[in-house]
Amino acid sequence: MIGPVDRPLEASPRQALLFAGEDAELPLPEGLWRGRSFFDSTTVAAQAAAIAHAAPFRQMRVPGGGLMSVAMTNCGVAGWVADEHGYRYSHTDPLTGQRWPALPEAWRHLAHRAATAAGFVGFEPDVCLINRYASGARMGLHRDSDEADLRQPIVSFSLGASAEFLWGGLHRRDPVRRVPLHEGDALVWGGPVRLAYHGVAPLRPRGGPPERLNLTFRRALAG
Ligand code: SIN
Ligand code: FE2
């Protein structure tokens, strides 16, 4: 079980700085923790490719009828899916009819370590949603609210092209902050801001990798 958040979610002064553009440094919004170069992106990218081999990336349809611009797959005991009926976690991949690939043990450890560093002890992810952003792909402001255990945080790992993460507040109309995310960055939020609105600005790759991958580790099913 996740432990109580017994201290405010403050990053250390050094971790609380981020680079916006070339040299400006801005504090991270309150409630976000980020670890730079937190994981080996080559290894994690190879593991993600193996998962996508078994459970291919696909653009999901949303209840209104449109396709999401981000392509998705999952690993773990369940996977997040969207279709014309809504959003939910499914034990099987609707595309293949098979169980989702297993959550790599190394990923579980890394996500646990990131959560611990952010102040959330005992994070036990059971699902990893993998998002693939091509140029122009975006994710509108939303809350991650389909998980059974909202006491556990969200742990996000970024790979490939840099992106602007959008961080809103607990209310849809709250001001939105832009947080640059680069390859190797871990980002964690939970506790009082577990249900904060967030999204990703349209991807604009600038000469580096043409795509971005994002892994979000969640505790989707009740413990
Ligand atoms: C998400 O909110 O599920 C994805 C966030 C990201 O791609 O950084
Ligand atoms: Fe999300």
Short mmCIF file of C-alpha atoms and ligand atoms in Angstrom, two decimals:
data_model
loop_
_atom_site.label_atom_id
_atom_site.label_comp_id
_atom_site.label_asym_id
_atom_site.label_seq_id
_atom_site.Cartn_x
_atom_site.Cartn_y
_atom_site.Cartn_z
CA MET A 1 0.00 0.00 0.00
CA ILE A 2 1.18 3.48 -0.69
CA GLY A 3 2.39 5.38 2.33
CA PRO A 4 0.95 8.70 3.37
CA VAL A 5 2.45 11.80 1.81
CA ASP A 6 4.06 12.98 4.97
CA ARG A 7 5.89 15.94 3.58
CA PRO A 8 5.05 18.56 1.01
CA LEU A 9 5.99 17.56 -2.50
CA GLU A 10 9.01 19.76 -2.73
CA ALA A 11 11.91 18.97 -4.95
CA SER A 12 15.39 19.89 -3.79
CA PRO A 13 16.45 23.37 -4.95
CA ARG A 14 18.61 21.89 -7.69
CA GLN A 15 15.84 19.56 -8.89
CA ALA A 16 13.33 22.39 -8.71
CA LEU A 17 15.08 24.17 -11.56
CA LEU A 18 14.30 23.49 -15.16
CA PHE A 19 15.61 24.80 -18.40
CA ALA A 20 13.13 26.77 -20.48
CA GLY A 21 14.79 27.48 -23.80
CA GLU A 22 18.56 27.69 -23.82
CA ASP A 23 19.48 29.09 -20.45
CA ALA A 24 16.51 30.41 -18.50
CA GLU A 25 15.68 28.44 -15.39
CA LEU A 26 12.21 28.35 -13.91
CA PRO A 27 11.00 26.59 -10.79
CA LEU A 28 8.84 23.54 -11.38
CA PRO A 29 5.15 24.00 -10.57
CA GLU A 30 4.36 22.93 -7.03
CA GLY A 31 3.47 19.26 -6.75
CA LEU A 32 5.64 18.09 -9.64
CA TRP A 33 8.87 16.22 -9.06
CA ARG A 34 11.31 15.65 -11.89
CA GLY A 35 14.45 13.52 -12.10
CA ARG A 36 16.75 14.39 -14.99
CA SER A 37 18.60 11.56 -16.79
CA PHE A 38 16.78 9.23 -14.47
CA PHE A 39 16.91 6.11 -16.64
CA ASP A 40 18.90 4.69 -19.52
CA SER A 41 16.86 5.70 -22.53
CA THR A 42 18.50 3.24 -24.95
CA THR A 43 17.57 0.26 -22.79
CA VAL A 44 14.06 1.52 -22.08
CA ALA A 45 13.46 2.31 -25.77
CA ALA A 46 14.50 -1.25 -26.74
CA GLN A 47 12.13 -2.70 -24.13
CA ALA A 48 9.32 -0.45 -25.40
CA ALA A 49 9.96 -1.65 -28.97
CA ALA A 50 9.67 -5.28 -27.83
CA ILE A 51 6.35 -4.51 -26.13
CA ALA A 52 5.08 -2.71 -29.24
CA HIS A 53 6.03 -5.76 -31.31
CA ALA A 54 3.55 -7.86 -29.32
CA ALA A 55 0.95 -5.13 -28.73
CA PRO A 56 1.26 -2.65 -31.62
CA PHE A 57 0.80 1.08 -31.25
CA ARG A 58 -2.62 2.21 -32.40
CA GLN A 59 -4.61 5.42 -32.44
CA MET A 60 -7.67 4.93 -30.27
CA ARG A 61 -11.11 6.32 -30.98
CA VAL A 62 -12.66 8.57 -28.36
CA PRO A 63 -16.36 8.62 -27.41
CA GLY A 64 -17.06 11.63 -29.67
CA GLY A 65 -15.90 9.53 -32.64
CA GLY A 66 -12.52 11.10 -33.45
CA LEU A 67 -9.11 9.45 -33.33
CA MET A 68 -6.52 10.47 -30.76
CA SER A 69 -3.43 11.97 -32.40
CA VAL A 70 -1.19 10.01 -30.00
CA ALA A 71 -0.66 6.30 -30.73
CA MET A 72 -0.82 4.04 -27.66
CA THR A 73 -0.08 0.61 -26.33
CA ASN A 74 0.23 -0.85 -22.83
CA CYS A 75 1.95 -3.44 -20.75
CA GLY A 76 1.01 -4.89 -17.39
CA VAL A 77 -2.01 -6.66 -15.90
CA ALA A 78 -4.36 -4.34 -17.77
CA GLY A 79 -4.19 -1.58 -20.34
CA TRP A 80 -5.86 1.79 -20.72
CA VAL A 81 -8.18 1.82 -23.70
CA ALA A 82 -10.57 4.28 -25.30
CA ASP A 83 -13.36 3.57 -27.76
CA GLU A 84 -16.76 4.92 -28.70
CA HIS A 85 -18.14 3.72 -25.34
CA GLY A 86 -15.64 5.51 -23.12
CA TYR A 87 -12.36 5.01 -21.27
CA ARG A 88 -11.39 2.05 -19.11
CA TYR A 89 -8.73 -0.48 -18.21
CA SER A 90 -8.98 -3.75 -20.08
CA HIS A 91 -7.26 -7.02 -19.15
CA THR A 92 -6.82 -7.85 -22.82
CA ASP A 93 -5.67 -5.90 -25.85
CA PRO A 94 -8.75 -5.26 -28.01
CA LEU A 95 -6.52 -5.31 -31.11
CA THR A 96 -5.05 -8.78 -30.58
CA GLY A 97 -7.50 -10.35 -28.10
CA GLN A 98 -4.44 -11.35 -26.04
CA ARG A 99 -3.26 -10.29 -22.61
CA TRP A 100 -1.02 -7.22 -22.68
CA PRO A 101 2.74 -7.93 -22.52
CA ALA A 102 4.15 -8.12 -19.01
CA LEU A 103 5.43 -4.99 -17.27
CA PRO A 104 9.22 -5.42 -17.32
CA GLU A 105 10.60 -5.97 -13.84
CA ALA A 106 13.30 -3.34 -14.50
CA TRP A 107 10.59 -0.78 -15.31
CA ARG A 108 8.73 -1.59 -12.12
CA HIS A 109 11.93 -0.96 -10.15
CA LEU A 110 12.68 2.30 -11.93
CA ALA A 111 9.15 3.60 -11.42
CA HIS A 112 9.25 2.61 -7.77
CA ARG A 113 12.55 4.45 -7.39
CA ALA A 114 11.21 7.61 -9.03
CA ALA A 115 8.10 7.56 -6.81
CA THR A 116 10.24 7.07 -3.70
CA ALA A 117 12.51 9.96 -4.70
CA ALA A 118 9.39 12.12 -5.09
CA GLY A 119 8.19 11.21 -1.60
CA PHE A 120 5.74 8.38 -2.40
CA VAL A 121 6.83 5.23 -0.68
CA GLY A 122 5.47 1.84 -1.69
CA PHE A 123 4.44 2.61 -5.27
CA GLU A 124 3.47 -0.67 -6.94
CA PRO A 125 2.58 0.03 -10.57
CA ASP A 126 0.57 -2.65 -12.34
CA VAL A 127 0.18 -0.91 -15.71
CA CYS A 128 2.33 1.15 -18.03
CA LEU A 129 0.61 3.14 -20.77
CA ILE A 130 3.02 3.90 -23.61
CA ASN A 131 2.26 6.95 -25.74
CA ARG A 132 3.93 7.66 -29.07
CA TYR A 133 3.85 11.23 -30.37
CA ALA A 134 4.66 11.93 -34.01
CA SER A 135 5.19 15.52 -35.13
CA GLY A 136 2.02 17.50 -34.37
CA ALA A 137 0.56 14.90 -31.99
CA ARG A 138 -0.77 16.32 -28.76
CA MET A 139 -2.70 15.38 -25.69
CA GLY A 140 -5.46 17.69 -24.51
CA LEU A 141 -5.87 18.64 -20.87
CA HIS A 142 -7.26 15.72 -18.90
CA ARG A 143 -7.05 14.03 -15.52
CA ASP A 144 -5.88 10.46 -14.97
CA SER A 145 -8.94 9.30 -13.06
CA ASP A 146 -9.70 5.78 -14.34
CA GLU A 147 -7.36 4.11 -11.83
CA ALA A 148 -8.83 2.23 -8.86
CA ASP A 149 -6.20 3.45 -6.40
CA LEU A 150 -5.79 7.20 -6.55
CA ARG A 151 -3.55 7.19 -3.47
CA GLN A 152 -0.75 6.00 -5.70
CA PRO A 153 1.06 8.56 -7.85
CA ILE A 154 1.60 8.78 -11.60
CA VAL A 155 5.18 8.23 -12.74
CA SER A 156 6.05 9.39 -16.26
CA PHE A 157 9.22 8.69 -18.28
CA SER A 158 10.04 10.61 -21.47
CA LEU A 159 12.08 9.39 -24.45
CA GLY A 160 12.98 10.78 -27.86
CA ALA A 161 11.96 14.28 -28.93
CA SER A 162 11.55 16.93 -26.23
CA ALA A 163 8.03 18.12 -25.48
CA GLU A 164 6.16 20.74 -23.54
CA PHE A 165 4.17 19.15 -20.76
CA LEU A 166 1.13 21.20 -19.78
CA TRP A 167 0.39 21.37 -16.08
CA GLY A 168 -2.94 22.82 -14.99
CA GLY A 169 -4.55 22.79 -11.59
CA LEU A 170 -7.29 20.79 -9.96
CA HIS A 171 -9.88 22.78 -11.90
CA ARG A 172 -10.13 22.78 -15.66
CA ARG A 173 -9.92 26.57 -15.90
CA ASP A 174 -6.83 26.92 -13.70
CA PRO A 175 -3.81 28.52 -15.38
CA VAL A 176 -1.62 26.12 -17.33
CA ARG A 177 2.16 26.02 -16.95
CA ARG A 178 4.51 24.66 -19.60
CA VAL A 179 7.19 22.26 -18.40
CA PRO A 180 9.84 21.13 -20.90
CA LEU A 181 10.42 17.38 -20.80
CA HIS A 182 13.50 15.81 -22.34
CA GLU A 183 14.73 12.29 -23.01
CA GLY A 184 15.54 10.53 -19.76
CA ASP A 185 13.31 12.73 -17.60
CA ALA A 186 11.14 11.16 -14.93
CA LEU A 187 8.16 13.20 -13.74
CA VAL A 188 6.03 12.29 -10.72
CA TRP A 189 2.79 13.72 -9.34
CA GLY A 190 0.39 12.43 -6.75
CA GLY A 191 -1.17 13.06 -3.36
CA PRO A 192 -3.02 16.38 -3.33
CA VAL A 193 -2.38 16.95 -7.05
CA ARG A 194 -2.99 13.37 -8.22
CA LEU A 195 -6.07 14.55 -10.12
CA ALA A 196 -4.56 17.71 -11.59
CA TYR A 197 -5.28 18.50 -15.23
CA HIS A 198 -2.34 17.91 -17.56
CA GLY A 199 -1.59 17.41 -21.22
CA VAL A 200 1.09 17.76 -23.89
CA ALA A 201 1.45 20.60 -26.42
CA PRO A 202 1.63 19.62 -30.14
CA LEU A 203 5.01 17.96 -30.67
CA ARG A 204 7.49 20.05 -32.65
CA PRO A 205 10.66 17.98 -33.11
CA ARG A 206 13.62 20.29 -33.65
CA GLY A 207 16.25 18.39 -35.55
CA GLY A 208 16.63 15.56 -33.04
CA PRO A 209 14.54 12.40 -32.84
CA PRO A 210 11.38 12.70 -34.96
CA GLU A 211 9.10 11.15 -32.33
CA ARG A 212 8.54 11.13 -28.61
CA LEU A 213 7.64 8.21 -26.37
CA ASN A 214 6.12 8.62 -22.96
CA LEU A 215 5.61 5.88 -20.41
CA THR A 216 3.15 6.44 -17.57
CA PHE A 217 3.18 3.99 -14.71
CA ARG A 218 -0.04 3.68 -12.79
CA ARG A 219 -1.71 1.57 -10.17
CA ALA A 220 -4.81 0.81 -12.20
CA LEU A 221 -6.43 -2.05 -10.32
CA ALA A 222 -7.33 -2.24 -6.64
CA GLY A 223 -4.54 -3.76 -4.55
C1 SIN B 1 -0.38 11.31 -20.22
O1 SIN B 1 -0.91 12.25 -19.64
O2 SIN B 1 -0.86 10.17 -20.19
C2 SIN B 1 0.86 11.50 -21.04
C3 SIN B 1 1.76 12.58 -20.56
C4 SIN B 1 2.98 12.72 -21.44
O3 SIN B 1 2.99 12.25 -22.57
O4 SIN B 1 3.96 13.34 -20.99
FE FE2 B 2 -2.48 11.68 -18.29
#
